[in-house]
Coordinates of C-alpha atoms in Angstrom, one line a residue:
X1 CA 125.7 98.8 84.6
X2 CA 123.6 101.7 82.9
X3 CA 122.7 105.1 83.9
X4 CA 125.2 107.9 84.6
X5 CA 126.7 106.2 87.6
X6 CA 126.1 102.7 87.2
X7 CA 127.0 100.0 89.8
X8 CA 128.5 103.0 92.2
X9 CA 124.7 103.5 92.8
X10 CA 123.0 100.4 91.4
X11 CA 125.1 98.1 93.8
X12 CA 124.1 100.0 97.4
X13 CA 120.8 100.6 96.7
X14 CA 120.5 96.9 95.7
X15 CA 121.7 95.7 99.5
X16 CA 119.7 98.4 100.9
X17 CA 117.1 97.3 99.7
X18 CA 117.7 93.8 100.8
X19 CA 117.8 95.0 104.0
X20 CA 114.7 96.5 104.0
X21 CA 112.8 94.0 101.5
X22 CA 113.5 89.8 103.5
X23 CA 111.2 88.4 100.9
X24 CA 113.3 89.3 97.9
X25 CA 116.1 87.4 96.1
X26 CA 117.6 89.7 92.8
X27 CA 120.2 88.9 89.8
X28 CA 122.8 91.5 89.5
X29 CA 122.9 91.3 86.0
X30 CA 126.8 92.9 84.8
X31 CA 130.7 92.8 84.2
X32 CA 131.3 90.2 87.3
X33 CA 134.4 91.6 87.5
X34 CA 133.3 95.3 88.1
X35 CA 130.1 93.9 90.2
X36 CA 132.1 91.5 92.9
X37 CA 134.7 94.2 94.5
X38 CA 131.3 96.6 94.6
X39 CA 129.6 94.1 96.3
X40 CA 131.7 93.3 99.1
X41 CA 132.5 97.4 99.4
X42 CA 128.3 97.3 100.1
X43 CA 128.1 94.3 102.0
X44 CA 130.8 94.9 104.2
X45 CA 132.1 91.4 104.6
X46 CA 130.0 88.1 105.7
X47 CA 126.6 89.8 105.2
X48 CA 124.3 87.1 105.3
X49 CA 122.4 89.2 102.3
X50 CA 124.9 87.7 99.9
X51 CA 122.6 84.4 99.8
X52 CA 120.0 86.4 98.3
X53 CA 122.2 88.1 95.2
X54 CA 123.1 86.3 92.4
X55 CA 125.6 87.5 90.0
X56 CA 124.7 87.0 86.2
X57 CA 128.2 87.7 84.4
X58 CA 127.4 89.7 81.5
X59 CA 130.3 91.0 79.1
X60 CA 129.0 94.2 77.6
X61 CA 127.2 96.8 78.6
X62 CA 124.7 99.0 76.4
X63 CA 126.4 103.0 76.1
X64 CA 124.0 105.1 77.2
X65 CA 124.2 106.9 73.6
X66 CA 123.8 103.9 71.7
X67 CA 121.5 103.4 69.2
X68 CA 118.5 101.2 70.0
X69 CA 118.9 99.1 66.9
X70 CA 123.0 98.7 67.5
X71 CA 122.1 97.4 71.0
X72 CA 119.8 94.7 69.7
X73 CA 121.2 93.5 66.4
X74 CA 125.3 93.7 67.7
X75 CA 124.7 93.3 71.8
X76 CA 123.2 89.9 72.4
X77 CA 125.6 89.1 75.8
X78 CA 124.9 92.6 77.2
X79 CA 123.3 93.1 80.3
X80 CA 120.3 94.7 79.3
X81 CA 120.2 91.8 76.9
X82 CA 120.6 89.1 79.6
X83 CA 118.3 90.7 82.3
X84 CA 115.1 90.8 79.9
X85 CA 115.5 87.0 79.1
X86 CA 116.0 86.4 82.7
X87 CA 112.1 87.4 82.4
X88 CA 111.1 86.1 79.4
X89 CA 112.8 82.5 80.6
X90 CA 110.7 82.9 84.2
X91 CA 113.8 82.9 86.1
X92 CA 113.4 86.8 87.3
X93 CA 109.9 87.9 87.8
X94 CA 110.6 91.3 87.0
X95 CA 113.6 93.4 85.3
X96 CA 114.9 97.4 86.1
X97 CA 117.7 99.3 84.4
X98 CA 119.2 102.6 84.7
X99 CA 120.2 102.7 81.5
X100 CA 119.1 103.5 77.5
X101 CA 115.6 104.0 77.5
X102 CA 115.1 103.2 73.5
X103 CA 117.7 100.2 74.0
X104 CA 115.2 99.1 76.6
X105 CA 112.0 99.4 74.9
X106 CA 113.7 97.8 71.5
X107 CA 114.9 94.9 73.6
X108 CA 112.3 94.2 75.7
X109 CA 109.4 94.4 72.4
X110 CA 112.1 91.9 71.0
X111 CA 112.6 89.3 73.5
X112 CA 109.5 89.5 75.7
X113 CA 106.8 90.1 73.1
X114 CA 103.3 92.7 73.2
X115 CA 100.5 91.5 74.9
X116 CA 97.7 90.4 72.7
X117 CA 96.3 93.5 70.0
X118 CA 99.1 95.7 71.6
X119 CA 101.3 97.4 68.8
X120 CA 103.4 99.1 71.1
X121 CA 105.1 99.5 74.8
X122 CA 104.6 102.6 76.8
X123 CA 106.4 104.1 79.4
X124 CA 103.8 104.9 82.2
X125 CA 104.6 107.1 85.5
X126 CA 103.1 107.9 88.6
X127 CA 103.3 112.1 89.3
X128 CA 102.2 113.4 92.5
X129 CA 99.5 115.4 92.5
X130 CA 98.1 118.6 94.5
X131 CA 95.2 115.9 96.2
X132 CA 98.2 114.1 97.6
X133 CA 97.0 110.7 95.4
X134 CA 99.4 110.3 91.9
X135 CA 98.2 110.8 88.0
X136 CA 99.7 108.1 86.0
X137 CA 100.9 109.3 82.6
X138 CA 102.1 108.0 79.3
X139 CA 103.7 107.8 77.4
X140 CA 107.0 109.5 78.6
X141 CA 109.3 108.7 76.0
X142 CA 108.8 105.1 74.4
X143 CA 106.8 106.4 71.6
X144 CA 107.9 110.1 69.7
X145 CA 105.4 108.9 67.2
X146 CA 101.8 107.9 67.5
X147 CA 98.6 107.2 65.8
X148 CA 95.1 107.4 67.1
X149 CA 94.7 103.9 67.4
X150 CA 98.2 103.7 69.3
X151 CA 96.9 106.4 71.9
X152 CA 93.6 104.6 72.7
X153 CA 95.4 101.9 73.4
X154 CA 98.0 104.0 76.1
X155 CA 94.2 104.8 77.3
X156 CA 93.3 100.9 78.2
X157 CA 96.6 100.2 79.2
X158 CA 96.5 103.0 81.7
X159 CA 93.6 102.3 82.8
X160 CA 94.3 99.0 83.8
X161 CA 97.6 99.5 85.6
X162 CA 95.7 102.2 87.6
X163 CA 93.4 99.5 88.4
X164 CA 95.9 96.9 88.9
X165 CA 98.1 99.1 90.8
X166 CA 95.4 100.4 93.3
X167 CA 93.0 97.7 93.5
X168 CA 89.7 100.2 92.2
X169 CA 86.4 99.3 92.4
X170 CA 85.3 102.2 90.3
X171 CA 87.3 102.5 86.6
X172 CA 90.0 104.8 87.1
X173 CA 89.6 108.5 84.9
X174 CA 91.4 109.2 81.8
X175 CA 92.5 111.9 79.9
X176 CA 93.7 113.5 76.4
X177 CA 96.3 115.5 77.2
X178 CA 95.9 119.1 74.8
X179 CA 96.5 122.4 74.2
X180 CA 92.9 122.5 75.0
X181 CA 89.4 121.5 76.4
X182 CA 87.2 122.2 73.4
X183 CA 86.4 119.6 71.0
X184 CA 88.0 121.8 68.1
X185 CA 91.8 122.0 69.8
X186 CA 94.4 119.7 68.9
X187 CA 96.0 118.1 65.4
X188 CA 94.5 115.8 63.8
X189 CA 96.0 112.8 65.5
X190 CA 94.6 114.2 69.4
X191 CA 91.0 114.9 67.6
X192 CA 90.6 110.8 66.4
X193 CA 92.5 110.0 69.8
X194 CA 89.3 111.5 71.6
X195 CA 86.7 110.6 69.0
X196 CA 87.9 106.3 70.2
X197 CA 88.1 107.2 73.7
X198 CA 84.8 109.1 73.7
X199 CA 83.0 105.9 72.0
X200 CA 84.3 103.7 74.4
X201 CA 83.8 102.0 77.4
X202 CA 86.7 103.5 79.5
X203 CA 86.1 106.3 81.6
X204 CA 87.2 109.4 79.4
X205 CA 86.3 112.3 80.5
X206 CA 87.6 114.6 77.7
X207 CA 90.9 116.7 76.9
X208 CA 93.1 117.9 79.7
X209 CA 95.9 120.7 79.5
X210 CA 99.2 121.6 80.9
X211 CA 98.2 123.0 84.2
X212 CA 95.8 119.7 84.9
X213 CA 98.4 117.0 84.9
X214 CA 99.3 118.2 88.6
X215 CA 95.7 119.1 89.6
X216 CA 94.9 115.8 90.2
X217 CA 91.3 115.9 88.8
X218 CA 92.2 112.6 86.4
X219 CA 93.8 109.4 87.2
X220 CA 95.2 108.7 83.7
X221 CA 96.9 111.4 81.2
X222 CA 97.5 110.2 77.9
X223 CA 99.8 111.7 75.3
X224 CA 102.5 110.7 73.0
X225 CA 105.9 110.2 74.1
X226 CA 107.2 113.5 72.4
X227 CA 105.4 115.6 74.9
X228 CA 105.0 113.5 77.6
X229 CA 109.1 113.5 77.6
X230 CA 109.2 117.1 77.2
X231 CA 106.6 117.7 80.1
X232 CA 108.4 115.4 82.9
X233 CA 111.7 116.7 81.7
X234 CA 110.0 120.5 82.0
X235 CA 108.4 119.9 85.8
X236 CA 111.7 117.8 86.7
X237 CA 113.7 121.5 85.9
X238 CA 111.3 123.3 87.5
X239 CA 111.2 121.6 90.7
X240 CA 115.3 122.1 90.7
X241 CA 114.5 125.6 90.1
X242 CA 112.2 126.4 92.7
X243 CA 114.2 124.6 95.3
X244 CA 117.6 126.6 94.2
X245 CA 115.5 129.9 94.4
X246 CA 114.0 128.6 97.3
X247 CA 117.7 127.9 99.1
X248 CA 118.6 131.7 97.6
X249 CA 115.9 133.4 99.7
X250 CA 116.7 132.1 102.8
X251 CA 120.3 132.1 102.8
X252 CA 120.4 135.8 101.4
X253 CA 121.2 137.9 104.6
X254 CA 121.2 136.8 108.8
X255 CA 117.4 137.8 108.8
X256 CA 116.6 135.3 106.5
X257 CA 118.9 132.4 107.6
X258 CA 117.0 133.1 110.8
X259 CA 113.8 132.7 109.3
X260 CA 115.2 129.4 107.6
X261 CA 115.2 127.8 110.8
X262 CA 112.5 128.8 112.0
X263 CA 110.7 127.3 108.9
X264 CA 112.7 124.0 108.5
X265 CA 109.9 121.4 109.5
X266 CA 107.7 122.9 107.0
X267 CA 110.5 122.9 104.0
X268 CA 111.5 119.3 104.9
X269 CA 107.8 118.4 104.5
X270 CA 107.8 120.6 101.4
X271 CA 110.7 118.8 100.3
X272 CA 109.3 115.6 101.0
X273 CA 106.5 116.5 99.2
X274 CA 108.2 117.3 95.7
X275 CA 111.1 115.1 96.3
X276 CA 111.8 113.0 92.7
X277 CA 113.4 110.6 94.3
X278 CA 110.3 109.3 95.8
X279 CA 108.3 108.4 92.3
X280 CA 111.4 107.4 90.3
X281 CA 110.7 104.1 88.2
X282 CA 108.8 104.0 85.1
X283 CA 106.4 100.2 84.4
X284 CA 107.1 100.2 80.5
X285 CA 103.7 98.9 79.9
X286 CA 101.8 96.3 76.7
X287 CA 104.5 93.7 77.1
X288 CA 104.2 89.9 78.2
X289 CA 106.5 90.9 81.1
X290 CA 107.3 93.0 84.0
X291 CA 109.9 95.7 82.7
X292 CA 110.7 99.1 84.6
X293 CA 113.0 101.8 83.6
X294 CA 114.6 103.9 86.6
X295 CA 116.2 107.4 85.4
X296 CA 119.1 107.7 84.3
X297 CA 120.8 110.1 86.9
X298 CA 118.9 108.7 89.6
X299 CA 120.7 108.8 93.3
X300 CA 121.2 105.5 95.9
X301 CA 117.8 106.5 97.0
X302 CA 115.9 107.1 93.6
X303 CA 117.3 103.4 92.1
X304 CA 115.7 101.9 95.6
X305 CA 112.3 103.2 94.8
X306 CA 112.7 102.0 91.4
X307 CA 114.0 98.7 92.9
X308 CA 110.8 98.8 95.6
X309 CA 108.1 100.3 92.5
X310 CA 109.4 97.0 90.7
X311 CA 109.5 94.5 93.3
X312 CA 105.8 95.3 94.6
X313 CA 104.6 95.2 90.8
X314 CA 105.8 91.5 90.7
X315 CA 104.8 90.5 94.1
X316 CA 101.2 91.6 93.0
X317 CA 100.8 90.5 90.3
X318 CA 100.4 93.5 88.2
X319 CA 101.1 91.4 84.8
X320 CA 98.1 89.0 85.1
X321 CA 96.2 92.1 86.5
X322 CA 96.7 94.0 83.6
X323 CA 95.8 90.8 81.1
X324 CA 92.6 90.4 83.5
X325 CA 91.6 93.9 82.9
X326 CA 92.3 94.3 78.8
X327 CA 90.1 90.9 79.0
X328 CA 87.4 92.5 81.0
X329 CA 87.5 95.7 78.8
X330 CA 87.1 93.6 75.5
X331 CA 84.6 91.1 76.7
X332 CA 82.2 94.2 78.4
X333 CA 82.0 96.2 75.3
X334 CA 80.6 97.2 72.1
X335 CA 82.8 99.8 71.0
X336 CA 86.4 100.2 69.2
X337 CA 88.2 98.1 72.1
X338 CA 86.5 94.9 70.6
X339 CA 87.7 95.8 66.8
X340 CA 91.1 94.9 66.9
X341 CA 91.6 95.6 63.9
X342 CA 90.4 98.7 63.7
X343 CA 92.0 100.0 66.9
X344 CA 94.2 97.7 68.7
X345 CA 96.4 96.9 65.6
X346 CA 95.9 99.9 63.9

C-alpha cells in the first residue's frame, strides 16, 4: 500500500515477478478491498499464479508523512504492521515495503528485535561502481544520528552482508566515508569511528571521500545516515540530470538527432549501465529478520528488483549468514568487536 503509487505498481510487479520467479509464494499484505480488483486487472482472469498470492487483509495503511512513533503506538492493524509479524511469526521469510522508511525501521526494531550487541538497524545498499562490481553502503537513512561505537558496528554488519551476499573467501574492504584521507579530517565522531575500525579485525583500510564511493576501490562505505541520505539522494539527481542534458544534446538540431541514432546501442548500454531501477531495494540490516525497503517512487520495474533483491536474500539464507559471520568476527578476535560493551552496546 506505501510509496507514491502504491498497489498501481506494487500489484504488477508482484505477478511479474511470479512469472519470472516459480519457486516463490508472497502475502499481499493491504486494504483487500483495494488489492482484489488490482489483482485480477494483473492477472487477467484464471491465471494459475493466483495459487501462489495470498491476500493478508489489513485495514490501515501507514501515510507516507507519518511520524514513525504514530505508526507504531496508534497503527497496530496496518500493513506495514502486519507484514513484519508475518516475519517475526515465520510465516513470510522475508518482508519489502514501498513505503515510510522511519515507520519501517521503528516497526521492524519493535516487532522483530536487534541481533545480539546490535543497538541499531541500518539501511545498507548496493551502488554500481566504475569496475562494474557494486559498493555496499550504510547507512542511507535509518540513522541521522550516530556514535562511534554505532558506526563500527555498520562496519561488521557490512562486512558480513558483503560476505553473505557474494559468498567471499577473502574479507570484503571497508571504509570511513570523510571529507578526507588524513588521519586529522573529520569531527570527532568519524576520528573514534576509525580509531575502532583501525584496531580491529575487519579489513579497514582507512577514510574514503566523496569521489571514492563510485570508484569502486572499497567494498563497504560506512557513514551515518544523515550523509549517506544526502549522498544517494545527490547521485540519484545527478544521474536524472545527465540523462536530461544528455537527451538535450542530441535532440537539439537534425545533425544531432542523426548522430542520436547512430549512437543508440551505446546510450542504451549507457543507460543500462546507470539505470536506478536496476539496484533499487535496500536490506535494513542488525535485525533478527529479513526486512528490505524499496524506494518510494520506484516504477513496475524498480519494485521487481526490490521484490527479486529480497527474495534471493531469503532463499540464501543471508540472515543465518550474517549471524554466522558477526559469530566468526567475535570468536577470531582480540580487539573492540569482543567488548560488547565497550563497542557493540555502546
Amino acid at each position: 500500500m506505501g510509496g507514491d503509487h502504491g498497489i498501481a505498481v506494487t500489484i504488477p510487479a508482484c505477478v511479474s515477478f511470479l512469472r519470472s520467479e516459480s519457486g516463490a509464494y508472497l502475502l499481499l499484505v493491504g486494504r483487500q478491498a483495494d488489492i482484489e480488483p488490482a489483482l485480477s486487472a494483473a492477472l487477467g482472469g484464471g491465471d494459475s499464479l493466483r495459487q501462489r498470492l495470498e491476500i493478508v487483509d489489513a485495514p490501515e495503511v501507514v501515510e507516507m508523512d507519518e511520524a514513525p512513533a504514530s505508526a507504531l503506538r496508534g497503527k497496530r492493524r496496518s500493513s506495514m504492521r502486519l507484514a513484519i509479524e508475518a516475519v517475526r511469526d515465520a510465516r513470510a521469510d522475508a518482508c519489502l515495503s514501498a513505503g515510510n522508511t522511519g515507520a519501517l525501521m521503528a516497526i521492524s526494531r519493535f516487532v522483530l528485535k536487534m541481533l545480539p550487541d546490535i543497538e541499531r538497524p541500518a539501511i545498507a545498499f548496493q551502488l554500481p561502481n566504475r569496475s562494474g562490481g557494486t559498493t555496499t553502503m550504510l547507512d542511507l537513512g535509518a540513522n541521522v544520528d550516530c556514535e562511534p561505537g554505532h558506526l563500527f558496528q555498520f562496519g561488521l554488519m557490512g562486512s558480513a552482508l558483503v560476505t553473505a551476499l557474494e559468498h567471499r573467501e577473502s574479507p570484503p574492504t571497508v571504509a570511513l566515508l570523510n571529507i578526507g584521507e588524513e588521519l586529522i579530517k573529520g569531527n570527532d565522531t568519524v576520528k573514534q569511528a576509525g580509531a575502532l575500525l583501525r584496531e580491529s579485525s575487519l579489513n579497514y583500510i582507512g577514510y574514503a571521500e566523496g569521489d571514492d564511493i563510485y570508484a569502486g576501490n572499497c567494498d563497504v562505505i560506512v557513514c551515518d545516515g544523515f550523509v549517506g541520505n544526502v549522498a544517494l539522494k545527490t547521485s540519484e539527481g545527478l544521474a536524472q540530470m545527465m540523462g536530461a542534458f544528455i537527451r538535450e544534446e542530441f535532440s537539439r538540431n537534425w545533425i544531432s538527432k542523426l548522430m542520436a541514432l547512430a549512437a543508440a546501442p551505446v546510450l542504451r548500454r549507457f543507460k543500462r549501465r546507470v539505470d536506478p531501477d536496476r539496484y533499487n531495494g535496500a536490506a535494513l540490516v542488525g535485525l533478527r529478520g529479513v526486512v528490505f525497503k524499496s524506494h518510494g517512487s520506484a516504477s513496475l520495474a524498480a519494485f521487481e528488483a526490490a521484490l527479486r533483491r529480497a527474495y534471493d536474500a531469503a532463499d540464501n539464507r543471508l540472515l543465518d549468514r550474517i549471524r554466522a559471520s558477526l559469530d566468526q568476527v567475535r570468536a577470531n578476535s582480540n580487539d573492540p568487536a569482543g567488548s560488547s560493551s565497550v563497542v557493540l552496546s555502546s
